[in-house]
mmCIF file of C-alpha atoms in Angstrom:
data_model
loop_
_atom_site.group_PDB
_atom_site.id
_atom_site.type_symbol
_atom_site.label_atom_id
_atom_site.label_comp_id
_atom_site.label_asym_id
_atom_site.label_seq_id
_atom_site.Cartn_x
_atom_site.Cartn_y
_atom_site.Cartn_z
ATOM 1 C CA MET A 1 -48.205 -22.964 -37.573
ATOM 2 C CA PRO A 2 -45.241 -20.611 -37.602
ATOM 3 C CA SER A 3 -45.615 -17.444 -35.592
ATOM 4 C CA CYS A 4 -44.274 -13.973 -36.144
ATOM 5 C CA ALA A 5 -42.862 -12.223 -33.140
ATOM 6 C CA GLY A 6 -43.522 -8.564 -32.525
ATOM 7 C CA SER A 7 -41.453 -8.744 -29.365
ATOM 8 C CA ASN A 8 -40.001 -11.458 -27.181
ATOM 9 C CA SER A 9 -43.253 -11.827 -25.260
ATOM 10 C CA ASN A 10 -45.917 -11.023 -27.838
ATOM 11 C CA GLN A 11 -46.464 -13.048 -30.975
ATOM 12 C CA ILE A 12 -48.758 -12.782 -33.945
ATOM 13 C CA GLN A 13 -49.845 -16.100 -35.374
ATOM 14 C CA VAL A 14 -49.296 -16.289 -39.114
ATOM 15 C CA SER A 15 -51.784 -17.860 -41.495
ATOM 16 C CA THR A 16 -49.191 -19.746 -43.481
ATOM 17 C CA ALA A 17 -49.752 -22.575 -45.905
ATOM 18 C CA ALA A 18 -49.449 -24.988 -43.026
ATOM 19 C CA SER A 19 -52.196 -23.109 -41.221
ATOM 20 C CA VAL A 20 -54.640 -21.094 -43.511
ATOM 21 C CA LYS A 21 -57.984 -21.888 -45.684
ATOM 22 C CA ILE A 22 -61.407 -20.600 -46.749
ATOM 23 C CA VAL A 23 -63.864 -21.401 -43.936
ATOM 24 C CA ASN A 24 -67.615 -21.717 -44.609
ATOM 25 C CA GLY A 25 -67.098 -20.789 -48.232
ATOM 26 C CA ASP A 26 -68.804 -22.000 -51.401
ATOM 27 C CA ASP A 27 -67.592 -24.087 -54.326
ATOM 28 C CA ALA A 28 -66.110 -21.794 -56.972
ATOM 29 C CA ASP A 29 -65.785 -21.955 -60.755
ATOM 30 C CA ILE A 30 -62.351 -21.039 -62.087
ATOM 31 C CA GLU A 31 -64.017 -19.140 -64.957
ATOM 32 C CA ASP A 32 -65.143 -16.605 -62.352
ATOM 33 C CA HIS A 33 -61.618 -16.338 -60.896
ATOM 34 C CA PRO A 34 -59.260 -17.147 -63.824
ATOM 35 C CA TRP A 35 -56.336 -15.336 -62.175
ATOM 36 C CA MET A 36 -56.289 -17.831 -59.301
ATOM 37 C CA VAL A 37 -53.336 -20.238 -59.120
ATOM 38 C CA SER A 38 -51.944 -22.821 -56.743
ATOM 39 C CA PHE A 39 -48.348 -22.142 -55.698
ATOM 40 C CA GLN A 40 -46.755 -25.547 -55.181
ATOM 41 C CA ILE A 41 -43.543 -26.850 -53.614
ATOM 42 C CA ARG A 42 -41.743 -30.063 -54.524
ATOM 43 C CA LYS A 43 -41.548 -32.279 -51.441
ATOM 44 C CA SER A 44 -38.806 -34.743 -50.481
ATOM 45 C CA GLY A 45 -40.526 -37.580 -52.363
ATOM 46 C CA GLY A 46 -40.489 -35.589 -55.593
ATOM 47 C CA ASN A 47 -44.206 -34.805 -55.760
ATOM 48 C CA TYR A 48 -45.570 -31.267 -55.702
ATOM 49 C CA ALA A 49 -48.024 -30.147 -53.021
ATOM 50 C CA HIS A 50 -50.221 -27.071 -52.707
ATOM 51 C CA GLU A 51 -48.553 -24.463 -50.511
ATOM 52 C CA CYS A 52 -50.339 -21.155 -51.084
ATOM 53 C CA GLY A 53 -52.638 -19.248 -53.361
ATOM 54 C CA GLY A 54 -51.503 -16.643 -55.860
ATOM 55 C CA ALA A 55 -52.777 -14.276 -58.540
ATOM 56 C CA ILE A 56 -51.748 -13.982 -62.196
ATOM 57 C CA ILE A 57 -50.811 -10.358 -62.905
ATOM 58 C CA ASP A 58 -49.000 -10.897 -66.225
ATOM 59 C CA LYS A 59 -48.495 -13.812 -68.614
ATOM 60 C CA SER A 60 -45.222 -14.726 -66.911
ATOM 61 C CA TRP A 61 -45.811 -13.357 -63.416
ATOM 62 C CA VAL A 62 -47.712 -14.387 -60.300
ATOM 63 C CA LEU A 63 -48.058 -12.434 -57.053
ATOM 64 C CA THR A 64 -48.263 -14.233 -53.711
ATOM 65 C CA ALA A 65 -47.064 -13.816 -50.107
ATOM 66 C CA ALA A 66 -43.357 -13.792 -49.229
ATOM 67 C CA HIS A 67 -43.872 -16.015 -46.193
ATOM 68 C CA CYS A 68 -45.091 -18.772 -48.537
ATOM 69 C CA ASN A 69 -41.390 -19.430 -49.055
ATOM 70 C CA LEU A 70 -40.612 -19.242 -45.361
ATOM 71 C CA PHE A 71 -38.172 -22.146 -45.603
ATOM 72 C CA ARG A 72 -36.296 -20.650 -48.562
ATOM 73 C CA HIS A 73 -36.949 -23.318 -51.160
ATOM 74 C CA GLU A 74 -35.043 -22.906 -54.422
ATOM 75 C CA ALA A 75 -36.926 -21.832 -57.538
ATOM 76 C CA LYS A 76 -36.225 -25.215 -59.152
ATOM 77 C CA ASN A 77 -38.507 -26.775 -56.524
ATOM 78 C CA MET A 78 -41.423 -24.411 -57.198
ATOM 79 C CA ARG A 79 -44.214 -24.327 -59.745
ATOM 80 C CA ILE A 80 -47.646 -22.828 -60.242
ATOM 81 C CA ALA A 81 -50.729 -24.775 -61.303
ATOM 82 C CA ALA A 82 -53.602 -23.072 -63.106
ATOM 83 C CA GLY A 83 -56.637 -23.619 -65.297
ATOM 84 C CA SER A 84 -59.077 -25.576 -63.127
ATOM 85 C CA SER A 85 -61.228 -25.321 -60.021
ATOM 86 C CA PHE A 86 -59.804 -28.695 -58.981
ATOM 87 C CA LEU A 87 -56.214 -29.175 -57.830
ATOM 88 C CA SER A 88 -56.118 -32.580 -59.529
ATOM 89 C CA GLN A 89 -57.252 -31.251 -62.922
ATOM 90 C CA MET A 90 -54.960 -28.294 -63.585
ATOM 91 C CA THR A 91 -54.311 -27.664 -67.288
ATOM 92 C CA GLU A 92 -51.071 -25.733 -66.759
ATOM 93 C CA ASN A 93 -48.195 -26.676 -64.443
ATOM 94 C CA ILE A 94 -45.385 -24.213 -65.035
ATOM 95 C CA PRO A 95 -42.050 -24.193 -63.175
ATOM 96 C CA VAL A 96 -40.883 -21.000 -61.495
ATOM 97 C CA LYS A 97 -37.834 -19.415 -63.110
ATOM 98 C CA LYS A 98 -37.044 -16.993 -60.297
ATOM 99 C CA PHE A 99 -38.751 -15.564 -57.243
ATOM 100 C CA TYR A 100 -38.402 -12.077 -55.805
ATOM 101 C CA LEU A 101 -39.215 -11.249 -52.196
ATOM 102 C CA GLN A 102 -40.319 -7.676 -51.589
ATOM 103 C CA ASP A 103 -37.139 -5.675 -50.986
ATOM 104 C CA LYS A 104 -38.077 -4.740 -47.418
ATOM 105 C CA TYR A 105 -39.637 -8.047 -46.414
ATOM 106 C CA ASN A 106 -38.717 -8.934 -42.843
ATOM 107 C CA SER A 107 -38.241 -12.695 -42.651
ATOM 108 C CA ASP A 108 -37.736 -12.511 -38.875
ATOM 109 C CA THR A 109 -41.395 -11.613 -38.353
ATOM 110 C CA GLY A 110 -42.898 -12.696 -41.666
ATOM 111 C CA LEU A 111 -45.374 -9.820 -41.573
ATOM 112 C CA GLN A 112 -43.900 -6.635 -42.971
ATOM 113 C CA ASN A 113 -44.002 -6.183 -46.760
ATOM 114 C CA ASP A 114 -45.276 -9.747 -47.142
ATOM 115 C CA LEU A 115 -45.198 -10.039 -50.954
ATOM 116 C CA MET A 116 -43.367 -12.253 -53.423
ATOM 117 C CA LEU A 117 -43.260 -12.180 -57.220
ATOM 118 C CA LEU A 118 -42.887 -15.427 -59.149
ATOM 119 C CA GLN A 119 -41.371 -15.253 -62.623
ATOM 120 C CA LEU A 120 -42.464 -18.253 -64.683
ATOM 121 C CA GLN A 121 -40.234 -20.228 -67.034
ATOM 122 C CA LYS A 122 -42.721 -19.754 -69.871
ATOM 123 C CA PRO A 123 -45.754 -17.515 -70.389
ATOM 124 C CA LEU A 124 -49.252 -18.699 -69.612
ATOM 125 C CA LYS A 125 -51.786 -19.063 -72.415
ATOM 126 C CA PHE A 126 -54.723 -16.844 -71.544
ATOM 127 C CA GLY A 127 -58.292 -18.032 -72.017
ATOM 128 C CA SER A 128 -61.535 -18.498 -70.098
ATOM 129 C CA THR A 129 -59.869 -20.393 -67.224
ATOM 130 C CA ILE A 130 -56.494 -18.617 -67.145
ATOM 131 C CA ASN A 131 -56.162 -14.851 -67.221
ATOM 132 C CA LYS A 132 -54.629 -11.948 -65.348
ATOM 133 C CA ILE A 133 -56.239 -9.555 -62.908
ATOM 134 C CA ASP A 134 -55.650 -5.812 -62.874
ATOM 135 C CA LEU A 135 -53.814 -4.310 -59.920
ATOM 136 C CA ASP A 136 -55.520 -1.752 -57.718
ATOM 137 C CA THR A 137 -53.871 1.563 -58.570
ATOM 138 C CA ASN A 138 -55.972 3.767 -56.295
ATOM 139 C CA VAL A 139 -53.566 4.175 -53.386
ATOM 140 C CA GLY A 140 -55.840 6.411 -51.335
ATOM 141 C CA HIS A 141 -59.124 4.537 -51.774
ATOM 142 C CA ASN A 142 -60.857 3.405 -48.576
ATOM 143 C CA TYR A 143 -62.575 0.033 -49.065
ATOM 144 C CA THR A 144 -64.171 -0.052 -45.605
ATOM 145 C CA GLY A 145 -67.650 -1.576 -45.788
ATOM 146 C CA GLU A 146 -67.206 -2.974 -49.283
ATOM 147 C CA VAL A 147 -67.815 -6.691 -49.727
ATOM 148 C CA CYS A 148 -64.767 -8.248 -51.354
ATOM 149 C CA THR A 149 -63.829 -11.729 -52.531
ATOM 150 C CA ILE A 150 -61.253 -14.237 -51.315
ATOM 151 C CA THR A 151 -60.547 -17.617 -52.918
ATOM 152 C CA GLY A 152 -58.368 -20.574 -52.045
ATOM 153 C CA TRP A 153 -57.716 -24.292 -51.668
ATOM 154 C CA GLY A 154 -56.851 -23.977 -47.973
ATOM 155 C CA LYS A 155 -58.283 -25.922 -45.053
ATOM 156 C CA THR A 156 -61.962 -25.546 -44.267
ATOM 157 C CA ASP A 157 -61.383 -25.571 -40.506
ATOM 158 C CA ALA A 158 -58.358 -25.217 -38.237
ATOM 159 C CA LYS A 159 -58.342 -28.956 -37.445
ATOM 160 C CA GLY A 160 -58.686 -30.059 -41.067
ATOM 161 C CA LYS A 161 -56.034 -32.410 -42.386
ATOM 162 C CA ASN A 162 -56.769 -32.148 -46.112
ATOM 163 C CA ASN A 163 -57.248 -29.328 -48.551
ATOM 164 C CA PRO A 164 -60.607 -29.235 -50.350
ATOM 165 C CA ALA A 165 -60.500 -30.761 -53.828
ATOM 166 C CA ARG A 166 -62.345 -27.780 -55.284
ATOM 167 C CA LEU A 167 -61.591 -24.063 -55.150
ATOM 168 C CA GLN A 168 -63.536 -22.237 -52.443
ATOM 169 C CA VAL A 169 -64.830 -18.667 -52.514
ATOM 170 C CA GLN A 170 -65.950 -16.357 -49.730
ATOM 171 C CA TYR A 171 -67.423 -12.854 -49.742
ATOM 172 C CA MET A 172 -66.532 -10.705 -46.736
ATOM 173 C CA PRO A 173 -66.698 -7.021 -45.776
ATOM 174 C CA VAL A 174 -63.634 -4.855 -45.292
ATOM 175 C CA VAL A 175 -63.360 -3.561 -41.720
ATOM 176 C CA THR A 176 -61.650 -0.381 -40.586
ATOM 177 C CA ASN A 177 -57.935 -0.411 -39.884
ATOM 178 C CA ALA A 178 -58.736 0.908 -36.419
ATOM 179 C CA HIS A 179 -60.963 -2.101 -35.657
ATOM 180 C CA CYS A 180 -58.431 -4.497 -37.155
ATOM 181 C CA ASN A 181 -55.606 -3.014 -35.128
ATOM 182 C CA SER A 182 -57.491 -2.866 -31.820
ATOM 183 C CA THR A 183 -58.784 -6.439 -32.174
ATOM 184 C CA TRP A 184 -55.339 -7.808 -32.901
ATOM 185 C CA PHE A 185 -53.839 -5.660 -30.136
ATOM 186 C CA LEU A 186 -56.168 -7.266 -27.587
ATOM 187 C CA PHE A 187 -55.025 -10.681 -28.801
ATOM 188 C CA THR A 188 -51.286 -10.015 -29.140
ATOM 189 C CA LYS A 189 -50.623 -6.723 -27.311
ATOM 190 C CA TYR A 190 -48.910 -5.624 -30.504
ATOM 191 C CA SER A 191 -49.999 -2.799 -32.789
ATOM 192 C CA LEU A 192 -50.443 -3.493 -36.486
ATOM 193 C CA TYR A 193 -49.730 0.168 -37.149
ATOM 194 C CA HIS A 194 -46.098 -0.366 -36.195
ATOM 195 C CA GLY A 195 -43.897 0.554 -39.170
ATOM 196 C CA ALA A 196 -44.931 -1.086 -42.434
ATOM 197 C CA TYR A 197 -47.897 -2.804 -40.801
ATOM 198 C CA SER A 198 -49.978 0.171 -41.908
ATOM 199 C CA ASN A 199 -49.926 -1.304 -45.439
ATOM 200 C CA PHE A 200 -52.708 -3.762 -44.758
ATOM 201 C CA ILE A 201 -56.419 -4.280 -45.395
ATOM 202 C CA CYS A 202 -58.584 -6.492 -43.172
ATOM 203 C CA LEU A 203 -61.732 -8.615 -43.517
ATOM 204 C CA GLN A 204 -64.022 -10.010 -40.822
ATOM 205 C CA ASP A 205 -67.508 -11.523 -40.802
ATOM 206 C CA ASN A 206 -68.796 -13.792 -38.013
ATOM 207 C CA ASP A 207 -67.723 -17.427 -38.593
ATOM 208 C CA LYS A 208 -66.295 -16.830 -42.076
ATOM 209 C CA ASP A 209 -62.525 -16.865 -42.427
ATOM 210 C CA SER A 210 -59.437 -17.902 -44.338
ATOM 211 C CA CYS A 211 -57.243 -20.720 -43.047
ATOM 212 C CA GLN A 212 -54.216 -22.969 -43.713
ATOM 213 C CA GLY A 213 -53.276 -23.019 -47.390
ATOM 214 C CA ASP A 214 -54.966 -19.731 -48.333
ATOM 215 C CA SER A 215 -51.926 -17.536 -47.695
ATOM 216 C CA GLY A 216 -50.883 -15.406 -50.644
ATOM 217 C CA GLY A 217 -54.334 -15.732 -52.162
ATOM 218 C CA PRO A 218 -55.941 -12.733 -53.858
ATOM 219 C CA LEU A 219 -58.228 -10.248 -52.159
ATOM 220 C CA VAL A 220 -60.399 -8.884 -54.956
ATOM 221 C CA CYS A 221 -62.569 -5.775 -54.718
ATOM 222 C CA SER A 222 -64.419 -4.358 -57.736
ATOM 223 C CA ASN A 223 -62.576 -6.828 -60.009
ATOM 224 C CA MET A 224 -59.169 -5.504 -58.955
ATOM 225 C CA LEU A 225 -56.378 -7.152 -56.974
ATOM 226 C CA VAL A 226 -56.393 -5.173 -53.741
ATOM 227 C CA GLY A 227 -54.497 -7.477 -51.385
ATOM 228 C CA ALA A 228 -52.703 -10.763 -50.739
ATOM 229 C CA LEU A 229 -53.481 -12.797 -47.621
ATOM 230 C CA SER A 230 -50.751 -12.468 -44.999
ATOM 231 C CA PHE A 231 -52.035 -13.791 -41.666
ATOM 232 C CA GLY A 232 -55.117 -14.536 -39.615
ATOM 233 C CA ALA A 233 -56.546 -16.149 -36.500
ATOM 234 C CA PRO A 234 -55.010 -19.547 -35.654
ATOM 235 C CA THR A 235 -58.510 -20.893 -35.005
ATOM 236 C CA CYS A 236 -59.827 -19.877 -38.465
ATOM 237 C CA ASN A 237 -63.215 -19.035 -36.942
ATOM 238 C CA GLY A 238 -63.558 -15.335 -37.690
ATOM 239 C CA SER A 239 -62.694 -14.282 -34.139
ATOM 240 C CA LEU A 240 -59.966 -12.029 -35.534
ATOM 241 C CA PRO A 241 -59.843 -10.146 -38.831
ATOM 242 C CA SER A 242 -57.850 -11.722 -41.634
ATOM 243 C CA VAL A 243 -54.980 -9.421 -42.574
ATOM 244 C CA HIS A 244 -53.983 -8.884 -46.197
ATOM 245 C CA THR A 245 -50.993 -6.982 -47.551
ATOM 246 C CA LYS A 246 -52.342 -4.037 -49.510
ATOM 247 C CA ILE A 247 -51.098 -4.035 -53.111
ATOM 248 C CA SER A 248 -51.274 -0.351 -54.078
ATOM 249 C CA PRO A 249 -48.342 0.838 -51.887
ATOM 250 C CA TYR A 250 -46.094 -1.613 -53.765
ATOM 251 C CA LEU A 251 -47.056 -0.752 -57.343
ATOM 252 C CA ASP A 252 -43.689 0.816 -58.164
ATOM 253 C CA TRP A 253 -41.810 -2.258 -56.915
ATOM 254 C CA ILE A 254 -44.078 -4.641 -58.840
ATOM 255 C CA LYS A 255 -43.994 -2.717 -62.113
ATOM 256 C CA ASP A 256 -40.265 -2.024 -61.917
ATOM 257 C CA LYS A 257 -39.451 -5.683 -61.289
ATOM 258 C CA ILE A 258 -41.695 -6.949 -64.084
ATOM 259 C CA ASN A 259 -40.623 -4.352 -66.653
ATOM 260 C CA THR A 260 -36.925 -4.798 -65.875
ATOM 261 C CA LYS A 261 -37.044 -8.582 -66.162
ATOM 262 C CA ASN A 262 -39.332 -8.591 -69.217
ATOM 263 C CA ASN A 263 -37.051 -6.140 -71.043
ATOM 264 C CA LYS A 264 -34.016 -8.237 -70.154
ATOM 265 C CA ASN A 265 -35.729 -11.340 -71.530
ATOM 266 C CA LYS A 266 -36.501 -9.518 -74.787
ATOM 267 C CA LYS A 267 -32.880 -8.394 -75.130
ATOM 268 C CA ASP A 268 -31.603 -11.898 -74.383
ATOM 269 C CA LYS A 269 -33.940 -13.410 -76.996
ATOM 270 C CA LYS A 270 -32.919 -10.801 -79.577
ATOM 271 C CA LYS A 271 -29.232 -11.413 -78.893
ATOM 272 C CA LYS A 272 -29.708 -15.163 -79.170
ATOM 273 C CA LYS A 273 -31.595 -14.719 -82.439
ATOM 274 C CA ASN A 274 -28.842 -12.497 -83.854
ATOM 275 C CA ASP A 275 -26.154 -14.925 -82.689
ATOM 276 C CA ASN A 276 -27.935 -17.805 -84.398
ATOM 277 C CA LYS A 277 -28.426 -15.748 -87.542
ATOM 278 C CA GLY A 278 -24.730 -14.875 -87.575
ATOM 279 C CA LYS A 279 -23.785 -18.518 -87.286
ATOM 280 C CA LEU A 280 -26.091 -19.470 -90.147
ATOM 281 C CA ASP A 281 -24.835 -16.619 -92.344
ATOM 282 C CA GLY A 282 -21.243 -17.580 -91.680
ATOM 283 C CA LYS A 283 -21.960 -21.193 -92.474
ATOM 284 C CA GLY A 284 -23.790 -20.280 -95.659
ATOM 285 C CA LYS A 285 -20.996 -18.045 -96.950
ATOM 286 C CA SER A 286 -18.376 -20.665 -96.243
ATOM 287 C CA GLU A 287 -20.328 -23.395 -97.999
ATOM 288 C CA GLY A 288 -21.207 -21.146 -100.916
ATOM 289 C CA LYS A 289 -17.601 -20.124 -101.490
ATOM 290 C CA GLY A 290 -16.488 -23.725 -101.569
ATOM 291 C CA LYS A 291 -19.119 -24.656 -104.135
ATOM 292 C CA VAL A 292 -18.163 -21.824 -106.490
ATOM 293 C CA LYS A 293 -14.486 -22.758 -106.425
ATOM 294 C CA GLY A 294 -15.216 -26.389 -107.093
ATOM 295 C CA LYS A 295 -17.494 -25.565 -109.998
ATOM 296 C CA GLY A 296 -14.923 -23.278 -111.591
ATOM 297 C CA LYS A 297 -12.173 -25.847 -111.428
ATOM 298 C CA GLY A 298 -14.433 -28.407 -112.983
ATOM 299 C CA LYS A 299 -15.091 -26.164 -115.969
ATOM 300 C CA LYS A 300 -11.417 -25.517 -116.573
ATOM 301 C CA ASN A 301 -10.709 -29.222 -116.587
#
């Protein structure tokens, strides 16, 4: 499992795809979590493999964690899979057109501003098993004590070698930032409140946890996307809170990126349509003129 260094001597272990899953969860139905997707990377043999979770926030956009592309894969080697509780039965497998790391993401640590937007090559078709989730827009809301939902296809224990075939769900309470920070400080001697680390929300509940493969997965409270899984305990046993990047502080970045790219796509499509129309009109006029001339000459003869 990759680690993120806070200093030369203190490290925070990251719950990356190679190290994060839902532990002691229950089997989930995709109809209850239709925004859930599997972010997949093409491996050297050509086959795609589950890397992280993600959430549909628009027909052509998915939100996940930036560290899910820790090794800087190209967009042509990425896709998302959606539409089923089972990884082997996905109804949609759509390539990624472009990916956008959060502007201030720090790849040296992998913790700060840990968000990534995936722009899909074609829009998803919404229905009972594929749909978007609304973003949490209440920046100042305190979710402490609320029981929220996490989902994923990650490992079910830290020693697990295979991802579960079926989507897993877990319900866990939000703990205070103070508890989250102090618990992690005892483990790493590094404060989560340092800089952008204040933009997090944490869950903890006995032996329940997230684990390898759950990174980037949605944290849902009151049917809103509140966070994306960033990192957690390397043992996946609930000994440390799982830490999720809070979505609301990044609303402007998310909306600006989506609106800018969507508007550009509309302009490009309109230009292409006009270009094609111009070509057809030009071709029609040329052919029509030739036919009139030929017909006139025939009459004179």
